[in-house]
XYZ file of C-alpha atoms in Angstrom:
614
model
C 33.131 19.944 -48.286
C 30.077 21.951 -49.236
C 28.031 18.765 -49.610
C 29.129 17.559 -46.165
C 28.216 20.895 -44.609
C 24.824 20.865 -46.321
C 24.141 17.346 -45.047
C 25.048 18.391 -41.498
C 22.753 21.401 -41.682
C 19.927 19.260 -43.075
C 20.433 16.629 -40.370
C 20.403 19.320 -37.697
C 17.200 20.850 -39.002
C 15.589 17.412 -39.237
C 16.560 16.595 -35.641
C 15.211 19.949 -34.456
C 11.937 19.364 -36.294
C 11.532 15.900 -34.760
C 12.274 17.281 -31.293
C 9.721 20.054 -31.787
C 7.074 17.558 -32.883
C 7.749 15.372 -29.842
C 7.599 18.301 -27.454
C 4.426 19.619 -29.047
C 2.825 16.165 -28.885
C 3.397 15.949 -25.149
C 2.548 19.617 -24.614
C 5.962 20.329 -23.212
C 7.110 23.513 -24.888
C 6.081 26.579 -26.806
C 2.881 28.524 -26.262
C 0.547 26.500 -24.068
C -2.017 24.574 -26.025
C -5.577 25.355 -25.075
C -7.025 22.974 -22.528
C -10.391 21.285 -23.015
C -13.103 23.889 -22.621
C -15.944 23.640 -20.088
C -18.867 21.486 -21.135
C -21.350 23.200 -18.815
C -22.339 26.878 -18.665
C -20.372 28.992 -16.207
C -21.181 28.356 -12.550
C -19.749 31.290 -10.580
C -21.805 30.556 -7.479
C -21.546 29.333 -4.854
C -18.031 30.764 -4.766
C -15.484 30.148 -1.979
C -16.337 32.486 0.856
C -16.684 32.624 4.645
C -18.804 29.467 5.010
C -17.633 26.038 6.157
C -19.852 24.072 3.756
C -19.142 22.883 0.216
C -15.855 21.292 1.210
C -14.552 17.824 2.055
C -11.132 16.202 1.979
C -9.549 12.779 1.757
C -6.193 10.999 1.766
C -4.315 8.677 -0.568
C -1.629 6.194 0.439
C 0.064 3.740 -1.905
C 2.712 1.019 -2.138
C 2.703 0.184 1.569
C 4.531 -3.165 1.139
C 3.915 -4.639 4.585
C 6.745 -7.190 4.717
C 7.425 -10.344 6.665
C 11.176 -10.057 6.112
C 12.052 -6.379 5.656
C 11.621 -3.082 7.504
C 9.030 -3.738 10.245
C 8.720 0.047 10.657
C 6.467 0.104 7.576
C 3.761 -1.603 9.614
C 4.551 0.354 12.785
C 4.279 3.673 10.947
C 1.137 2.525 9.136
C -0.497 1.882 12.501
C 0.495 5.380 13.605
C -0.883 6.767 10.339
C -4.202 4.973 10.872
C -4.491 6.296 14.407
C -2.711 9.621 14.868
C -2.761 11.009 11.306
C -6.325 9.908 10.576
C -7.541 11.242 13.943
C -6.023 14.666 13.259
C -6.946 15.069 9.584
C -10.305 13.240 9.810
C -10.618 12.528 6.071
C -13.949 11.645 4.509
C -12.242 8.714 2.802
C -8.821 7.127 2.291
C -7.690 5.619 -1.011
C -5.094 2.868 -0.484
C -3.961 2.337 -4.061
C -2.331 -1.070 -4.068
C 0.754 -3.053 -3.094
C -0.650 -3.385 0.387
C 1.792 -6.242 1.041
C 5.278 -7.076 -0.267
C 4.730 -10.741 -1.231
C 8.428 -11.538 -1.692
C 10.529 -14.454 -0.524
C 13.227 -14.021 2.128
C 16.039 -13.364 -0.383
C 13.798 -10.736 -2.058
C 14.112 -12.320 -5.514
C 11.182 -14.713 -5.557
C 7.516 -13.925 -5.004
C 4.954 -15.616 -2.788
C 1.822 -14.455 -1.000
C 2.708 -14.323 2.700
C -0.454 -14.699 4.751
C 1.240 -13.205 7.808
C 1.712 -9.938 5.896
C -2.006 -9.777 5.171
C -2.810 -10.631 8.783
C -0.536 -7.792 9.907
C -2.257 -5.387 7.527
C -5.744 -6.394 8.679
C -4.782 -6.289 12.348
C -3.648 -2.664 11.908
C -7.003 -1.723 10.371
C -8.888 -3.439 13.175
C -6.677 -2.287 16.044
C -6.878 1.368 15.013
C -10.576 1.104 14.080
C -9.752 3.164 11.029
C -12.698 1.725 9.100
C -15.026 3.202 11.743
C -13.405 6.640 11.435
C -13.378 6.936 7.643
C -14.188 5.094 4.430
C -11.062 2.995 3.745
C -10.972 1.944 0.077
C -8.050 -0.430 -0.476
C -7.351 -1.969 -3.887
C -4.863 -4.505 -5.201
C -1.467 -3.794 -6.697
C 0.737 -6.143 -8.682
C 2.462 -7.395 -5.494
C -0.930 -8.316 -4.054
C -1.539 -10.551 -7.091
C 1.826 -12.347 -7.229
C 1.656 -16.125 -7.668
C -2.151 -16.433 -7.478
C -3.620 -19.141 -9.777
C -7.142 -17.667 -9.741
C -9.325 -15.185 -7.917
C -11.029 -18.114 -6.167
C -7.700 -19.433 -4.845
C -7.109 -19.572 -1.096
C -3.931 -17.595 -1.830
C -6.037 -14.603 -2.856
C -5.727 -13.091 0.595
C -6.991 -9.716 -0.617
C -10.539 -11.091 -0.497
C -10.077 -12.247 3.077
C -8.034 -9.503 4.706
C -8.680 -6.238 2.839
C -11.291 -3.652 3.789
C -13.095 -3.912 0.436
C -13.097 -7.744 0.389
C -13.902 -8.119 -3.315
C -12.006 -8.255 -6.580
C -12.558 -6.102 -9.615
C -13.242 -2.450 -10.279
C -15.987 -0.676 -8.357
C -17.759 2.678 -7.992
C -18.037 4.394 -4.612
C -20.217 7.502 -4.242
C -19.431 9.993 -1.506
C -22.692 11.820 -0.828
C -22.776 15.309 0.662
C -25.499 17.993 1.089
C -23.871 19.862 -1.811
C -23.688 16.939 -4.248
C -22.291 13.504 -5.014
C -18.647 12.689 -5.737
C -17.754 9.482 -7.556
C -14.630 7.425 -6.882
C -14.026 4.692 -9.465
C -11.347 2.075 -8.862
C -9.421 0.463 -11.727
C -8.403 -3.134 -11.021
C -5.878 -3.978 -13.749
C -4.065 -6.743 -11.854
C -3.437 -9.876 -13.886
C -5.603 -12.974 -13.444
C -4.095 -15.464 -12.915
C -1.227 -13.604 -11.286
C 2.228 -14.787 -12.392
C 5.364 -14.507 -10.283
C 7.688 -11.559 -10.559
C 9.014 -10.018 -12.742
C 6.189 -10.788 -15.207
C 3.551 -8.981 -13.180
C 4.808 -5.408 -13.560
C 2.202 -4.356 -16.133
C -1.536 -4.239 -15.597
C -3.959 -5.705 -18.142
C -7.562 -4.787 -18.932
C -9.497 -7.001 -21.346
C -12.593 -6.129 -23.387
C -14.970 -7.254 -20.643
C -13.245 -5.143 -17.999
C -13.211 -2.125 -20.319
C -16.972 -2.441 -20.820
C -17.469 -2.635 -17.059
C -15.383 0.508 -16.572
C -17.338 2.270 -19.313
C -20.565 1.488 -17.446
C -19.068 2.834 -14.217
C -18.056 6.005 -16.060
C -21.637 6.438 -17.297
C -22.976 5.903 -13.767
C -20.853 8.791 -12.520
C -22.037 11.370 -15.065
C -24.475 13.012 -12.650
C -21.851 13.443 -9.927
C -20.263 16.809 -9.219
C -16.844 15.268 -9.845
C -15.346 11.875 -10.600
C -11.993 10.676 -9.327
C -10.533 7.478 -10.757
C -7.954 5.630 -8.712
C -5.828 2.574 -9.367
C -2.443 1.082 -8.660
C -0.843 1.208 -12.102
C -0.008 4.363 -14.006
C -1.877 4.444 -17.327
C 1.445 3.979 -19.131
C 1.793 0.566 -17.447
C -1.733 -0.641 -18.266
C -2.335 -2.685 -21.419
C -5.861 -2.074 -22.664
C -7.751 -2.527 -25.945
C -8.859 0.415 -28.068
C -9.870 3.142 -27.316
C -7.652 2.760 -24.243
C -8.051 3.386 -20.546
C -7.357 7.137 -20.819
C -10.300 7.543 -23.180
C -12.628 5.685 -20.790
C -11.679 7.948 -17.869
C -11.705 11.170 -19.914
C -14.637 12.602 -17.927
C -12.695 12.310 -14.663
C -11.113 15.240 -12.884
C -8.088 13.174 -11.897
C -6.633 9.671 -11.859
C -4.773 8.913 -8.620
C -2.259 6.069 -8.733
C 1.057 4.734 -7.435
C 3.249 1.833 -8.622
C 6.383 3.607 -9.883
C 7.747 4.608 -6.451
C 8.860 7.958 -7.934
C 11.355 5.872 -9.953
C 13.498 5.245 -6.914
C 13.565 8.928 -6.023
C 14.707 10.058 -9.474
C 11.270 11.568 -10.193
C 9.807 12.770 -6.874
C 6.950 14.430 -8.775
C 5.264 12.252 -11.401
C 2.263 14.321 -12.459
C 0.832 15.123 -15.874
C -2.389 15.815 -17.734
C -4.026 13.552 -20.312
C -4.796 15.086 -23.675
C -8.514 14.941 -22.732
C -7.862 17.059 -19.617
C -7.751 14.433 -16.844
C -4.905 14.832 -14.357
C -2.732 11.773 -13.693
C -1.103 12.025 -10.280
C 1.276 9.322 -9.063
C 1.892 9.483 -5.333
C 5.224 8.499 -3.812
C 5.527 5.160 -2.035
C 4.986 4.478 1.644
C 7.482 1.587 1.495
C 10.714 3.604 1.585
C 9.649 7.251 1.494
C 6.531 7.329 3.734
C 4.666 9.504 1.254
C 0.939 10.149 1.266
C -1.420 12.716 -0.253
C -4.201 14.973 0.962
C -6.808 16.104 -1.560
C -9.907 18.265 -1.265
C -12.920 19.550 -3.147
C -13.701 23.091 -2.045
C -16.725 24.501 -3.880
C -15.946 21.899 -6.574
C -12.360 23.104 -7.019
C -9.918 20.174 -6.736
C -6.679 20.677 -4.798
C -4.060 18.338 -3.371
C -0.689 18.297 -1.635
C 1.845 15.448 -1.490
C 3.181 14.960 2.038
C 5.768 13.094 4.093
C 4.485 11.116 7.076
C 5.394 12.698 10.408
C 5.889 16.205 9.052
C 3.554 18.685 10.727
C 1.739 21.016 10.242
C -0.061 19.768 7.122
C -1.303 22.560 4.848
C -3.511 22.648 1.769
C -4.493 25.891 0.036
C -7.888 25.221 -1.524
C -8.629 28.724 -2.855
C -7.113 30.027 -5.021
C -6.111 26.640 -6.404
C -2.902 25.862 -8.297
C -2.874 26.987 -11.929
C -0.818 23.963 -13.027
C -3.551 21.555 -11.914
C -6.521 23.595 -13.180
C -8.802 22.460 -15.996
C -11.856 24.384 -17.163
C -13.421 21.214 -18.573
C -13.817 19.663 -15.142
C -13.898 22.573 -12.685
C -15.811 25.854 -12.304
C -12.615 27.925 -12.329
C -14.618 31.144 -12.599
C -15.497 30.656 -8.922
C -11.969 31.749 -8.019
C -12.625 35.165 -9.568
C -15.950 35.444 -7.716
C -14.575 34.202 -4.388
C -14.385 36.501 -1.372
C -11.910 34.606 0.797
C -8.623 32.755 0.560
C -9.205 29.328 2.096
C -6.645 27.043 3.744
C -6.836 23.660 5.461
C -4.308 23.354 8.306
C -3.721 20.352 10.595
C -1.146 19.637 13.298
C -0.418 17.596 16.414
C -0.820 20.780 18.467
C -3.272 23.629 18.081
C -2.681 26.017 15.183
C -1.535 29.433 16.419
C -1.085 31.331 13.157
C -1.775 31.042 9.434
C 0.044 33.762 7.499
C -0.861 34.433 3.876
C 1.479 36.055 1.347
C 0.907 36.800 -2.343
C 3.908 37.698 -4.476
C 5.877 38.140 -1.254
C 3.441 40.687 0.195
C 2.033 39.784 3.614
C -1.782 39.950 3.449
C -2.234 39.179 7.135
C -3.373 36.344 9.382
C -6.129 33.984 8.291
C -8.826 33.504 10.913
C -10.056 30.133 12.129
C -13.501 29.288 10.740
C -14.159 25.740 11.947
C -12.260 22.477 12.147
C -9.121 22.820 10.004
C -10.551 25.635 7.832
C -8.862 29.045 7.917
C -9.996 31.997 5.800
C -8.748 35.455 4.857
C -10.793 38.057 2.997
C -9.347 39.095 -0.364
C -10.205 40.759 -3.659
C -9.225 38.430 -6.533
C -9.649 41.254 -9.057
C -6.473 42.797 -7.655
C -4.690 39.828 -9.258
C -6.604 39.683 -12.527
C -3.525 39.913 -14.764
C -0.937 37.183 -15.242
C 0.228 34.662 -12.670
C 0.871 35.135 -8.975
C 2.488 33.166 -6.170
C 0.515 32.463 -2.999
C 2.190 31.189 0.166
C 0.679 29.959 3.426
C 2.858 29.741 6.542
C 1.382 27.765 9.435
C 2.721 27.545 12.983
C 1.408 25.489 15.890
C 1.642 25.893 19.656
C 4.625 23.523 19.842
C 6.655 25.818 17.586
C 6.442 23.627 14.494
C 6.162 25.598 11.267
C 5.512 24.678 7.636
C 4.915 26.662 4.482
C 3.468 25.755 1.098
C 3.106 27.810 -2.038
C 1.890 27.548 -5.607
C 1.227 29.666 -8.670
C -2.351 30.734 -9.366
C -4.180 32.907 -11.875
C -7.679 34.317 -12.206
C -7.075 35.256 -15.827
C -8.454 32.993 -18.546
C -6.324 31.156 -21.107
C -3.143 31.050 -19.041
C -1.647 27.624 -18.513
C 1.509 26.025 -17.163
C 3.199 22.904 -18.507
C 4.238 19.771 -16.655
C 7.724 18.328 -16.333
C 8.607 16.928 -19.797
C 10.131 13.714 -18.454
C 7.188 13.058 -16.129
C 4.776 13.568 -19.030
C 6.812 11.220 -21.192
C 6.874 8.512 -18.510
C 3.160 8.748 -17.733
C 1.799 9.362 -21.240
C 3.928 6.958 -23.320
C 1.809 3.772 -24.405
C 11.932 6.153 -24.725
C 28.503 11.290 -33.098
C 30.349 11.258 -35.807
C 31.755 7.793 -36.744
C 35.158 7.429 -38.435
C 34.919 5.928 -41.965
C 37.444 3.174 -41.100
C 35.231 2.045 -38.262
C 32.256 1.871 -40.623
C 34.259 -0.182 -43.111
C 35.408 -2.621 -40.453
C 31.920 -2.900 -38.974
C 30.296 -3.616 -42.343
C 32.998 -6.149 -43.231
C 32.678 -7.930 -39.881
C 28.935 -8.346 -40.477
C 29.698 -9.663 -43.954
C 32.173 -12.084 -42.394
C 29.643 -13.284 -39.831
C 27.061 -13.919 -42.548
C 29.489 -16.047 -44.584
C 30.356 -18.539 -41.832
C 27.349 -20.769 -41.313
C 27.882 -21.767 -37.690
C 27.870 -18.144 -36.559
C 25.273 -16.823 -38.983
C 22.645 -19.442 -38.218
C 23.394 -19.373 -34.491
C 22.807 -15.610 -34.303
C 19.757 -15.849 -36.566
C 18.256 -18.563 -34.368
C 19.007 -16.602 -31.174
C 17.277 -13.496 -32.483
C 14.249 -15.313 -33.846
C 13.952 -17.365 -30.689
C 13.508 -14.270 -28.536
C 10.468 -13.418 -30.667
C 9.032 -16.898 -31.178
C 10.047 -18.740 -27.984
C 9.067 -20.392 -25.779
C 11.581 -18.851 -23.401
C 11.057 -21.443 -20.726
C 8.706 -24.148 -19.477
C 8.086 -24.326 -15.758
C 5.940 -23.413 -12.773
C 4.560 -19.992 -13.617
C 2.441 -20.391 -10.487
C 3.179 -22.977 -7.783
C 1.803 -26.295 -9.015
C 0.751 -24.822 -12.376
C 2.996 -25.457 -15.391
C 3.111 -23.061 -18.276
C 5.087 -21.605 -21.163
C 6.552 -18.110 -21.306
C 6.827 -16.317 -24.662
C 7.696 -12.760 -25.650
C 4.036 -12.085 -26.410
C 2.647 -13.529 -23.180
C 2.297 -16.488 -20.853
C 0.230 -19.665 -21.156
C -0.625 -21.054 -17.728
C -3.416 -23.210 -16.355
C -5.494 -22.864 -19.522
C -5.168 -19.071 -19.552
C -3.244 -16.722 -21.820
C -1.796 -13.599 -20.181
C -0.977 -10.892 -22.691
C 2.655 -9.779 -22.730
C 3.723 -6.700 -20.829
C 6.826 -7.274 -18.757
C 7.735 -10.098 -21.160
C 8.226 -7.582 -23.968
C 10.530 -5.553 -21.746
C 12.469 -8.677 -20.723
C 12.832 -9.638 -24.391
C 14.117 -6.186 -25.312
C 16.632 -6.353 -22.455
C 17.784 -9.779 -23.634
C 18.356 -8.588 -27.199
C 19.910 -5.231 -26.296
C 22.099 -6.353 -23.403
C 23.192 -9.788 -24.570
C 22.273 -10.942 -28.074
C 23.453 -7.806 -29.886
C 26.647 -7.416 -27.782
C 27.415 -11.115 -28.344
C 27.022 -10.652 -32.096
C 29.268 -7.570 -31.965
C 31.846 -9.505 -29.932
C 31.830 -12.391 -32.422
C 32.231 -9.913 -35.306
C 35.153 -8.247 -33.544
C 36.786 -11.616 -32.809
C 36.372 -12.699 -36.444
C 38.076 -9.474 -37.521
C 41.007 -10.294 -35.253
C 41.291 -13.667 -36.980
C 41.201 -11.961 -40.394
C 44.094 -9.758 -39.270
C 46.007 -13.017 -38.773
C 45.793 -13.232 -34.992
C 45.111 -16.187 -32.761
C 43.717 -15.725 -29.252
C 47.209 -15.530 -27.722
C 48.782 -13.362 -30.406
C 46.036 -10.738 -30.397
C 46.691 -10.203 -26.690
C 50.333 -9.376 -27.422
C 49.707 -6.568 -29.913
C 50.423 -3.981 -27.245
C 46.924 -2.464 -27.676
C 45.742 -3.451 -24.217
C 43.555 -0.380 -23.755
C 41.570 -1.363 -26.843
C 41.516 -5.140 -26.424
C 41.089 -5.811 -22.685
C 37.957 -3.604 -22.271
C 36.227 -5.543 -25.075
C 36.773 -8.863 -23.308
C 35.877 -7.413 -19.908
C 32.666 -5.902 -21.268
C 31.635 -9.232 -22.798
C 32.569 -11.023 -19.574
C 30.349 -8.688 -17.552
C 27.436 -9.281 -19.914
C 28.031 -13.031 -19.687
C 27.977 -12.805 -15.888
C 24.686 -10.913 -16.212
C 23.377 -13.776 -18.375
C 24.459 -16.282 -15.723
C 22.717 -14.192 -13.063
C 19.556 -14.173 -15.167
C 19.669 -17.984 -15.038
C 19.992 -17.829 -11.266
C 17.139 -15.320 -11.093
C 15.001 -17.621 -13.256
C 15.780 -20.528 -10.935
C 14.868 -18.557 -7.822
C 11.679 -17.023 -9.220
C 10.333 -19.820 -11.420
C 11.977 -23.007 -10.117
C 14.400 -25.730 -11.215
C 12.204 -27.004 -14.047
C 12.198 -23.576 -15.678
C 15.990 -23.394 -15.342
C 16.485 -26.737 -17.075
C 14.008 -26.044 -19.876
C 14.993 -22.489 -20.745
C 16.551 -22.136 -24.205
C 16.677 -18.345 -23.847
C 18.564 -18.343 -20.557
C 20.251 -21.619 -19.624
C 20.858 -23.112 -23.052
C 22.114 -19.825 -24.495
C 24.445 -19.432 -21.507
C 25.953 -22.836 -22.312
C 26.107 -22.146 -26.057
C 27.937 -18.816 -25.737
C 31.387 -20.144 -24.684
C 31.102 -22.808 -27.411
C 30.623 -20.126 -30.087
C 33.459 -17.989 -28.711
C 35.775 -20.996 -28.662
C 34.830 -21.779 -32.271
C 35.886 -18.271 -33.354
C 39.374 -18.623 -31.913
C 39.923 -22.284 -32.852
C 38.527 -22.176 -36.394
C 41.115 -23.344 -38.916
C 43.089 -20.305 -40.120
C 42.981 -21.554 -43.715
C 39.259 -20.701 -43.749
C 40.201 -17.030 -43.367
C 42.516 -16.872 -46.384
C 39.906 -15.545 -48.803
C 38.495 -13.204 -46.168
C 41.937 -11.701 -45.507
C 42.228 -10.704 -49.165
C 38.696 -9.302 -49.112
C 39.516 -7.290 -45.982
C 42.551 -5.665 -47.627
C 40.463 -4.784 -50.659
C 37.661 -3.489 -48.443
C 39.956 -1.205 -46.446
C 41.664 0.186 -49.535
C 38.375 1.026 -51.260
């Protein structure tokens, strides 16, 4: 008893230690770790004050998914965004971070570049003349690269219909009287571009990493550098030292791709260990999300918005503490500032901008110029701890919106990001009864002693690793092989990303359950049951769920064959050992368990009795 208690205590302490290490690694708990310190001497001036210079703002939109078959309102609302929203906010630039089109077939399972989607997208840009109003920087997402054999292919409609018109990463410099601001795009789309679902991850090779390193060096003299791309860094495969290291001098990395995990994570923001913010914006496709960002006296601020909601507000000084980093920003300018500064936009004229700090009304901000509103303040009144600032904006039509965030003018105070968001963006994720353990170990022993089952399961497991999984049209007209570690197509090798995930799903959700089901069935035979007799034991609540669970997984395996047929074609279906052949082999193995001659279980029955009594 004492030994058992000691083991439980030790296990608990070990689990707590592992949890603490994980949380500390991701900076999720405990005293805040110190952020990277400023590389340059302090620059308190010019500080935010009553002037309308030293400020510009831009927008980000992502995962638009203009579709030929689904939700025409995506395109309708995009046109309204490019006319009404752009006209009101008047951004210096717009970052459209990928998945400009949907590129799916009518049943939504297959993938194909639909030229009409690209024509719709381009017609919106031309009709609204948005490229004359602002700098529109649109980049590719994984959907924009589906089923493209090469960058030179006529199916690469991005080259023809986008605003940028060229593939690859690039460096755009926004020049102002108060300095230059670099915007570096990261093109991690696969080339050639396979069909879905093997295009979920981005890939950067050595050559692309060197190009990005050169772009990073080019931007060193800029006031700030913003990197932007479609994929989150956790979904980009890159050689050492990794993409996060290359962009470590950036203030922020703006991206999309994850669609806020279907609404489960509406805020996917974190900070890299080097200090760079990673900010995923919600999708336009279903949620009509977009982002406004600004540099006000070199202090970076942003607000994530929903299309159609007015007024739009962004507090630029004092900026949010959570998104502050002394390495990249002159945070001391907040302490030396003389005015609270707010950007406010609406369909109608702004009638009032009310400022509150810690619930205390400081008064009405006055209109300076354009969307800029200011209110005189003394930051030294808030020199200790953290404080909450709120801006309430009302327009002449009666619409009202408020935003708030926590700020601090005190040094060495930091806030931590959502642990799950940090895990998602930064990751390159009971007591058992002794009789159950005995039966489980014996069933595995039993499986290993009957050759047909042992070698079948061994082959299945090894085959997931070694492959090939199937042979077929990876791209229309281009045959190739799919393995766990990547895809060979048209003389190219595409490093595995989504293939690893698919392999893990196959093993976890079919191979292992099938092995467990075979072990359980063999145990039933060792207890002297046939298929009919084991159903008449009266233990329906224990027996029926096992068969139903295996049946559901088998249906899932059948569906995976159908999915393979729809996405990759008939040839892939016929020559797919991992999907089709395994689906046909499974009922054969199950039948063998229940029809195997009972005399073969005689020795095992004696061993089972001995095993259970030990």
